[in-house]
PDB file of C-alpha atoms in Angstrom:
ATOM      1  CA  UNK A 513     104.332  92.882  33.675  1.00  0.00           C
ATOM      2  CA  UNK A 514     105.546  89.983  35.799  1.00  0.00           C
ATOM      3  CA  UNK A 515     108.649  91.979  36.716  1.00  0.00           C
ATOM      4  CA  UNK A 516     106.500  94.927  37.850  1.00  0.00           C
ATOM      5  CA  UNK A 517     104.448  92.627  40.109  1.00  0.00           C
ATOM      6  CA  UNK A 518     107.594  91.098  41.614  1.00  0.00           C
ATOM      7  CA  UNK A 519     109.091  94.560  42.188  1.00  0.00           C
ATOM      8  CA  UNK A 520     105.869  95.750  43.813  1.00  0.00           C
ATOM      9  CA  UNK A 521     105.767  92.698  46.101  1.00  0.00           C
ATOM     10  CA  UNK A 522     109.395  93.245  47.112  1.00  0.00           C
ATOM     11  CA  UNK A 523     108.704  96.905  47.821  1.00  0.00           C
ATOM     12  CA  UNK A 524     105.552  96.017  49.754  1.00  0.00           C
ATOM     13  CA  UNK A 525     107.344  93.399  51.899  1.00  0.00           C
ATOM     14  CA  UNK A 526     110.209  95.840  52.551  1.00  0.00           C
ATOM     15  CA  UNK A 527     107.726  98.505  53.696  1.00  0.00           C
ATOM     16  CA  UNK A 528     105.901  95.961  55.891  1.00  0.00           C
ATOM     17  CA  UNK A 529     109.221  94.945  57.485  1.00  0.00           C
ATOM     18  CA  UNK A 530     110.127  98.561  58.181  1.00  0.00           C
ATOM     19  CA  UNK A 531     106.682  99.234  59.691  1.00  0.00           C
ATOM     20  CA  UNK A 532     107.003  96.178  61.938  1.00  0.00           C
ATOM     21  CA  UNK A 533     110.449  97.272  63.145  1.00  0.00           C
ATOM     22  CA  UNK A 534     109.430 100.867  63.950  1.00  0.00           C
ATOM     23  CA  UNK A 535     107.637 100.039  67.275  1.00  0.00           C
ATOM     24  CA  UNK A 536     110.758  98.197  68.441  1.00  0.00           C
ATOM     25  CA  UNK A 537     112.806 101.358  67.920  1.00  0.00           C
ATOM     26  CA  UNK A 538     110.544 103.494  70.124  1.00  0.00           C
ATOM     27  CA  UNK A 539     111.834 104.353  73.587  1.00  0.00           C
ATOM     28  CA  UNK A 540     109.132 102.725  75.728  1.00  0.00           C
ATOM     29  CA  UNK A 541     109.505 102.329  79.506  1.00  0.00           C
ATOM     30  CA  UNK A 542     110.626  98.943  80.747  1.00  0.00           C
ATOM     31  CA  UNK A 543     107.637  97.072  82.189  1.00  0.00           C
ATOM     32  CA  UNK A 544     108.654  94.499  84.767  1.00  0.00           C
ATOM     33  CA  UNK A 545     106.536  92.554  87.257  1.00  0.00           C
ATOM     34  CA  UNK A 546     105.880  94.368  90.510  1.00  0.00           C
ATOM     35  CA  UNK A 547     106.571  92.654  93.851  1.00  0.00           C
ATOM     36  CA  UNK A 548     103.509  91.256  95.600  1.00  0.00           C
ATOM     37  CA  UNK A 549     101.884  93.840  97.845  1.00  0.00           C
ATOM     38  CA  UNK A 550      99.830  93.624 101.016  1.00  0.00           C
ATOM     39  CA  UNK A 551      96.895  95.626 102.312  1.00  0.00           C
ATOM     40  CA  UNK A 552      97.561  98.677 104.405  1.00  0.00           C
ATOM     41  CA  UNK A 553      97.119  97.904 108.102  1.00  0.00           C
ATOM     42  CA  UNK A 554      95.436 100.427 110.374  1.00  0.00           C
ATOM     43  CA  UNK A 555      96.479 100.009 113.989  1.00  0.00           C
ATOM     44  CA  UNK A 556      94.123 101.074 116.785  1.00  0.00           C
ATOM     45  CA  UNK A 557      94.995 103.688 119.389  1.00  0.00           C
ATOM     46  CA  UNK A 558      96.640 102.033 122.381  1.00  0.00           C
ATOM     47  CA  UNK A 559      94.266 101.906 125.338  1.00  0.00           C
ATOM     48  CA  UNK A 560      93.914  99.306 128.079  1.00  0.00           C
ATOM     49  CA  UNK A 561      91.482  97.972 130.648  1.00  0.00           C
ATOM     50  CA  UNK A 562      91.777  95.553 133.534  1.00  0.00           C
ATOM     51  CA  UNK A 563      90.525  91.983 133.440  1.00  0.00           C
ATOM     52  CA  UNK A 564      88.933  90.927 136.718  1.00  0.00           C
ATOM     53  CA  UNK A 565      86.876  87.804 137.231  1.00  0.00           C
ATOM     54  CA  UNK A 566      86.380  84.940 139.653  1.00  0.00           C
ATOM     55  CA  UNK A 567      89.669  83.439 138.435  1.00  0.00           C
ATOM     56  CA  UNK A 568      92.942  83.501 140.363  1.00  0.00           C
ATOM     57  CA  UNK A 569      94.531  86.227 138.242  1.00  0.00           C
ATOM     58  CA  UNK A 570      94.112  89.772 136.907  1.00  0.00           C
ATOM     59  CA  UNK A 571      95.885  91.626 134.112  1.00  0.00           C
ATOM     60  CA  UNK A 572      95.665  94.631 131.822  1.00  0.00           C
ATOM     61  CA  UNK A 573      94.733  94.023 128.196  1.00  0.00           C
ATOM     62  CA  UNK A 574      94.157  96.174 125.081  1.00  0.00           C
ATOM     63  CA  UNK A 575      90.668  97.535 124.436  1.00  0.00           C
ATOM     64  CA  UNK A 576      90.679  96.232 120.854  1.00  0.00           C
ATOM     65  CA  UNK A 577      90.675  92.665 122.267  1.00  0.00           C
ATOM     66  CA  UNK A 578      87.511  90.769 123.199  1.00  0.00           C
ATOM     67  CA  UNK A 579      87.690  88.250 126.055  1.00  0.00           C
ATOM     68  CA  UNK A 580      85.712  85.020 125.687  1.00  0.00           C
ATOM     69  CA  UNK A 581      85.593  81.830 127.707  1.00  0.00           C
ATOM     70  CA  UNK A 582      87.358  78.942 125.958  1.00  0.00           C
ATOM     71  CA  UNK A 583      84.598  76.727 124.536  1.00  0.00           C
ATOM     72  CA  UNK A 584      86.742  73.955 123.067  1.00  0.00           C
ATOM     73  CA  UNK A 585      86.030  70.423 124.322  1.00  0.00           C
ATOM     74  CA  UNK A 586      88.094  69.713 127.419  1.00  0.00           C
ATOM     75  CA  UNK A 587      88.455  73.409 128.332  1.00  0.00           C
ATOM     76  CA  UNK A 588      88.707  74.009 132.068  1.00  0.00           C
ATOM     77  CA  UNK A 589      87.412  76.858 134.220  1.00  0.00           C
ATOM     78  CA  UNK A 590      89.410  80.084 133.815  1.00  0.00           C
ATOM     79  CA  UNK A 591      90.616  79.163 130.322  1.00  0.00           C
ATOM     80  CA  UNK A 592      89.997  82.277 128.234  1.00  0.00           C
ATOM     81  CA  UNK A 593      90.730  83.578 124.764  1.00  0.00           C
ATOM     82  CA  UNK A 594      91.683  87.152 123.963  1.00  0.00           C
ATOM     83  CA  UNK A 595      90.192  87.523 120.496  1.00  0.00           C
ATOM     84  CA  UNK A 596      91.884  90.088 118.268  1.00  0.00           C
ATOM     85  CA  UNK A 597      89.173  90.468 115.581  1.00  0.00           C
ATOM     86  CA  UNK A 598      90.890  93.277 113.690  1.00  0.00           C
ATOM     87  CA  UNK A 599      93.995  91.105 113.226  1.00  0.00           C
ATOM     88  CA  UNK A 600      92.272  87.688 112.997  1.00  0.00           C
ATOM     89  CA  UNK A 601      94.282  86.461 115.957  1.00  0.00           C
ATOM     90  CA  UNK A 602      93.749  84.833 119.336  1.00  0.00           C
ATOM     91  CA  UNK A 603      95.803  84.783 122.508  1.00  0.00           C
ATOM     92  CA  UNK A 604      94.824  81.561 124.279  1.00  0.00           C
ATOM     93  CA  UNK A 605      95.249  81.643 128.080  1.00  0.00           C
ATOM     94  CA  UNK A 606      94.907  78.415 130.065  1.00  0.00           C
ATOM     95  CA  UNK A 607      95.045  78.330 133.847  1.00  0.00           C
ATOM     96  CA  UNK A 608      95.897  75.306 136.032  1.00  0.00           C
ATOM     97  CA  UNK A 609      96.131  75.090 139.814  1.00  0.00           C
ATOM     98  CA  UNK A 610      99.345  73.489 141.056  1.00  0.00           C
ATOM     99  CA  UNK A 611      98.477  70.578 143.328  1.00  0.00           C
ATOM    100  CA  UNK A 612     101.922  69.017 143.739  1.00  0.00           C
ATOM    101  CA  UNK A 613     105.567  69.348 142.751  1.00  0.00           C
ATOM    102  CA  UNK A 614     105.015  66.598 140.163  1.00  0.00           C
ATOM    103  CA  UNK A 615     102.139  68.545 138.556  1.00  0.00           C
ATOM    104  CA  UNK A 616     104.260  71.714 138.554  1.00  0.00           C
ATOM    105  CA  UNK A 617     107.152  69.937 136.782  1.00  0.00           C
ATOM    106  CA  UNK A 618     104.753  68.434 134.216  1.00  0.00           C
ATOM    107  CA  UNK A 619     103.224  71.839 133.443  1.00  0.00           C
ATOM    108  CA  UNK A 620     106.649  73.432 132.945  1.00  0.00           C
ATOM    109  CA  UNK A 621     107.697  70.546 130.688  1.00  0.00           C
ATOM    110  CA  UNK A 622     104.434  70.856 128.708  1.00  0.00           C
ATOM    111  CA  UNK A 623     105.069  74.574 128.088  1.00  0.00           C
ATOM    112  CA  UNK A 624     108.556  73.775 126.804  1.00  0.00           C
ATOM    113  CA  UNK A 625     107.238  70.923 124.604  1.00  0.00           C
ATOM    114  CA  UNK A 626     104.409  73.034 123.123  1.00  0.00           C
ATOM    115  CA  UNK A 627     106.819  75.842 122.230  1.00  0.00           C
ATOM    116  CA  UNK A 628     109.401  73.528 120.669  1.00  0.00           C
ATOM    117  CA  UNK A 629     106.771  71.643 118.616  1.00  0.00           C
ATOM    118  CA  UNK A 630     107.159  74.554 116.197  1.00  0.00           C
ATOM    119  CA  UNK A 631     110.827  73.718 115.541  1.00  0.00           C
ATOM    120  CA  UNK A 632     109.906  72.181 112.159  1.00  0.00           C
ATOM    121  CA  UNK A 633     108.842  75.563 110.707  1.00  0.00           C
ATOM    122  CA  UNK A 634     110.726  77.912 113.044  1.00  0.00           C
ATOM    123  CA  UNK A 635     114.082  79.430 112.150  1.00  0.00           C
ATOM    124  CA  UNK A 636     114.829  80.067 115.827  1.00  0.00           C
ATOM    125  CA  UNK A 637     113.220  79.867 119.271  1.00  0.00           C
ATOM    126  CA  UNK A 638     114.456  82.225 121.981  1.00  0.00           C
ATOM    127  CA  UNK A 639     113.610  82.020 125.660  1.00  0.00           C
ATOM    128  CA  UNK A 640     113.343  85.067 127.899  1.00  0.00           C
ATOM    129  CA  UNK A 641     113.031  84.923 131.678  1.00  0.00           C
ATOM    130  CA  UNK A 642     109.988  86.596 133.273  1.00  0.00           C
ATOM    131  CA  UNK A 643     110.608  87.593 136.879  1.00  0.00           C
ATOM    132  CA  UNK A 644     108.510  89.855 139.117  1.00  0.00           C
ATOM    133  CA  UNK A 645     109.315  88.672 142.673  1.00  0.00           C
ATOM    134  CA  UNK A 646     107.225  91.432 144.326  1.00  0.00           C
ATOM    135  CA  UNK A 647     104.101  89.837 142.751  1.00  0.00           C
ATOM    136  CA  UNK A 648     105.389  86.240 142.780  1.00  0.00           C
ATOM    137  CA  UNK A 649     105.147  86.093 138.982  1.00  0.00           C
ATOM    138  CA  UNK A 650     107.817  84.011 137.260  1.00  0.00           C
ATOM    139  CA  UNK A 651     107.968  82.344 133.875  1.00  0.00           C
ATOM    140  CA  UNK A 652     109.470  82.046 130.422  1.00  0.00           C
ATOM    141  CA  UNK A 653     108.581  83.912 127.210  1.00  0.00           C
ATOM    142  CA  UNK A 654     109.190  82.007 123.953  1.00  0.00           C
ATOM    143  CA  UNK A 655     109.830  84.075 120.823  1.00  0.00           C
ATOM    144  CA  UNK A 656     109.400  81.829 117.781  1.00  0.00           C
ATOM    145  CA  UNK A 657     110.789  83.180 114.488  1.00  0.00           C
ATOM    146  CA  UNK A 658     109.930  81.851 111.033  1.00  0.00           C
ATOM    147  CA  UNK A 659     106.717  80.569 109.482  1.00  0.00           C
ATOM    148  CA  UNK A 660     105.467  78.729 112.561  1.00  0.00           C
ATOM    149  CA  UNK A 661     101.783  78.586 113.521  1.00  0.00           C
ATOM    150  CA  UNK A 662     102.399  80.267 116.898  1.00  0.00           C
ATOM    151  CA  UNK A 663     105.004  83.031 117.057  1.00  0.00           C
ATOM    152  CA  UNK A 664     104.853  83.870 120.761  1.00  0.00           C
ATOM    153  CA  UNK A 665     104.153  81.749 123.838  1.00  0.00           C
ATOM    154  CA  UNK A 666     104.731  82.119 127.557  1.00  0.00           C
ATOM    155  CA  UNK A 667     103.906  80.686 130.935  1.00  0.00           C
ATOM    156  CA  UNK A 668     103.526  82.395 134.309  1.00  0.00           C
ATOM    157  CA  UNK A 669     103.567  80.797 137.751  1.00  0.00           C
ATOM    158  CA  UNK A 670     104.040  81.548 141.419  1.00  0.00           C
ATOM    159  CA  UNK A 671     105.836  78.162 141.720  1.00  0.00           C
ATOM    160  CA  UNK A 672     103.483  76.880 144.430  1.00  0.00           C
ATOM    161  CA  UNK A 673      99.779  77.302 143.597  1.00  0.00           C
ATOM    162  CA  UNK A 674      99.142  78.869 140.195  1.00  0.00           C
ATOM    163  CA  UNK A 675     100.172  78.343 136.573  1.00  0.00           C
ATOM    164  CA  UNK A 676      99.003  80.107 133.385  1.00  0.00           C
ATOM    165  CA  UNK A 677     100.112  79.446 129.829  1.00  0.00           C
ATOM    166  CA  UNK A 678      99.614  81.792 126.865  1.00  0.00           C
ATOM    167  CA  UNK A 679      99.924  81.096 123.116  1.00  0.00           C
ATOM    168  CA  UNK A 680      99.354  83.552 120.268  1.00  0.00           C
ATOM    169  CA  UNK A 681      97.909  82.298 116.969  1.00  0.00           C
ATOM    170  CA  UNK A 682      96.730  84.080 113.822  1.00  0.00           C
ATOM    171  CA  UNK A 683      93.934  82.642 111.687  1.00  0.00           C
ATOM    172  CA  UNK A 684      95.973  82.774 108.490  1.00  0.00           C
ATOM    173  CA  UNK A 685      98.637  80.800 106.649  1.00  0.00           C
ATOM    174  CA  UNK A 686     101.887  81.309 108.576  1.00  0.00           C
ATOM    175  CA  UNK A 687     103.900  83.818 106.512  1.00  0.00           C
ATOM    176  CA  UNK A 688     106.094  85.901 108.770  1.00  0.00           C
ATOM    177  CA  UNK A 689     106.723  88.600 106.134  1.00  0.00           C
ATOM    178  CA  UNK A 690     103.041  89.442 105.836  1.00  0.00           C
ATOM    179  CA  UNK A 691     102.132  89.370 109.543  1.00  0.00           C
ATOM    180  CA  UNK A 692     105.333  90.883 110.986  1.00  0.00           C
ATOM    181  CA  UNK A 693     103.908  94.434 111.483  1.00  0.00           C
ATOM    182  CA  UNK A 694     100.815  93.039 113.253  1.00  0.00           C
ATOM    183  CA  UNK A 695     102.936  90.627 115.296  1.00  0.00           C
ATOM    184  CA  UNK A 696     105.196  93.457 116.489  1.00  0.00           C
ATOM    185  CA  UNK A 697     102.140  95.520 117.469  1.00  0.00           C
ATOM    186  CA  UNK A 698     100.438  92.651 119.354  1.00  0.00           C
ATOM    187  CA  UNK A 699     103.663  91.579 121.112  1.00  0.00           C
ATOM    188  CA  UNK A 700     103.907  95.030 122.726  1.00  0.00           C
ATOM    189  CA  UNK A 701     100.441  94.526 124.187  1.00  0.00           C
ATOM    190  CA  UNK A 702     101.375  91.022 125.320  1.00  0.00           C
ATOM    191  CA  UNK A 703     104.292  92.608 127.175  1.00  0.00           C
ATOM    192  CA  UNK A 704     101.848  94.992 128.898  1.00  0.00           C
ATOM    193  CA  UNK A 705      99.667  92.017 129.877  1.00  0.00           C
ATOM    194  CA  UNK A 706     102.633  90.131 131.360  1.00  0.00           C
ATOM    195  CA  UNK A 707     104.025  93.174 133.205  1.00  0.00           C
ATOM    196  CA  UNK A 708     100.619  93.925 134.746  1.00  0.00           C
ATOM    197  CA  UNK A 709      99.830  90.288 135.640  1.00  0.00           C
ATOM    198  CA  UNK A 710      98.949  89.541 139.291  1.00  0.00           C
ATOM    199  CA  UNK A 711      97.763  86.529 141.234  1.00  0.00           C
ATOM    200  CA  UNK A 712      94.753  87.103 143.514  1.00  0.00           C
TER     201      UNK A 712
END
C-alpha cells in the first residue's frame, strides 16, 4: 500500500513538472520594453502678419503667436513677448535705445554673456552673422544645441540708435530630443521675423 502511494506521488510530481514545462516550450513572441514615445504634434498652417506699434521697429510674425507687453518687474517700454501657446513657448524681445558708444558696447557684451550662460548644458553654441545693410539691420544669431533652457537667441542693431535682443524659451524641462521638431518649426518663423525686421 505504501509503495502504491509513493508511486502515485512520483507519477503526480512527474506530471506536474511536465505541465509546468509545457508553457515554456510554446513559441510565444518576445515581449521587450518599448522606447518612450511622445505625443503627436500638429503644426499650424504658416501665415504671417505685421507687427506695428509706437515702438521703433516693425516685423512680420506668425499668426499662431500672441503678442503681449512684457509685464515682468523692471520691464521697459517696447519690451514684448511673442507667446506661442500651442508650443508652450515664448520669444522674449527687449528693446533699448543706444545713447552712447559705451552703452552700445555693453549691450553687445550682454547679448554674448546671456547666450554663453547656457554653456553648462549646451553641447555647442554657434554664431551666425545677421546683415541687411539696406535696412541698417545687423546682429548675431546664437544657435544653442543641447539641453539648455534657451536654444536660440539673437540681437539686432543699427549700430547707432537702436538695439533689440531676442531669446526663445519653452515652458518645459529642457530635453532637446522631445522639443526638436517644435524648435525646428519655430526657428523658421524666427528667421522670417529677422528677415522682415525694420527700424522706423
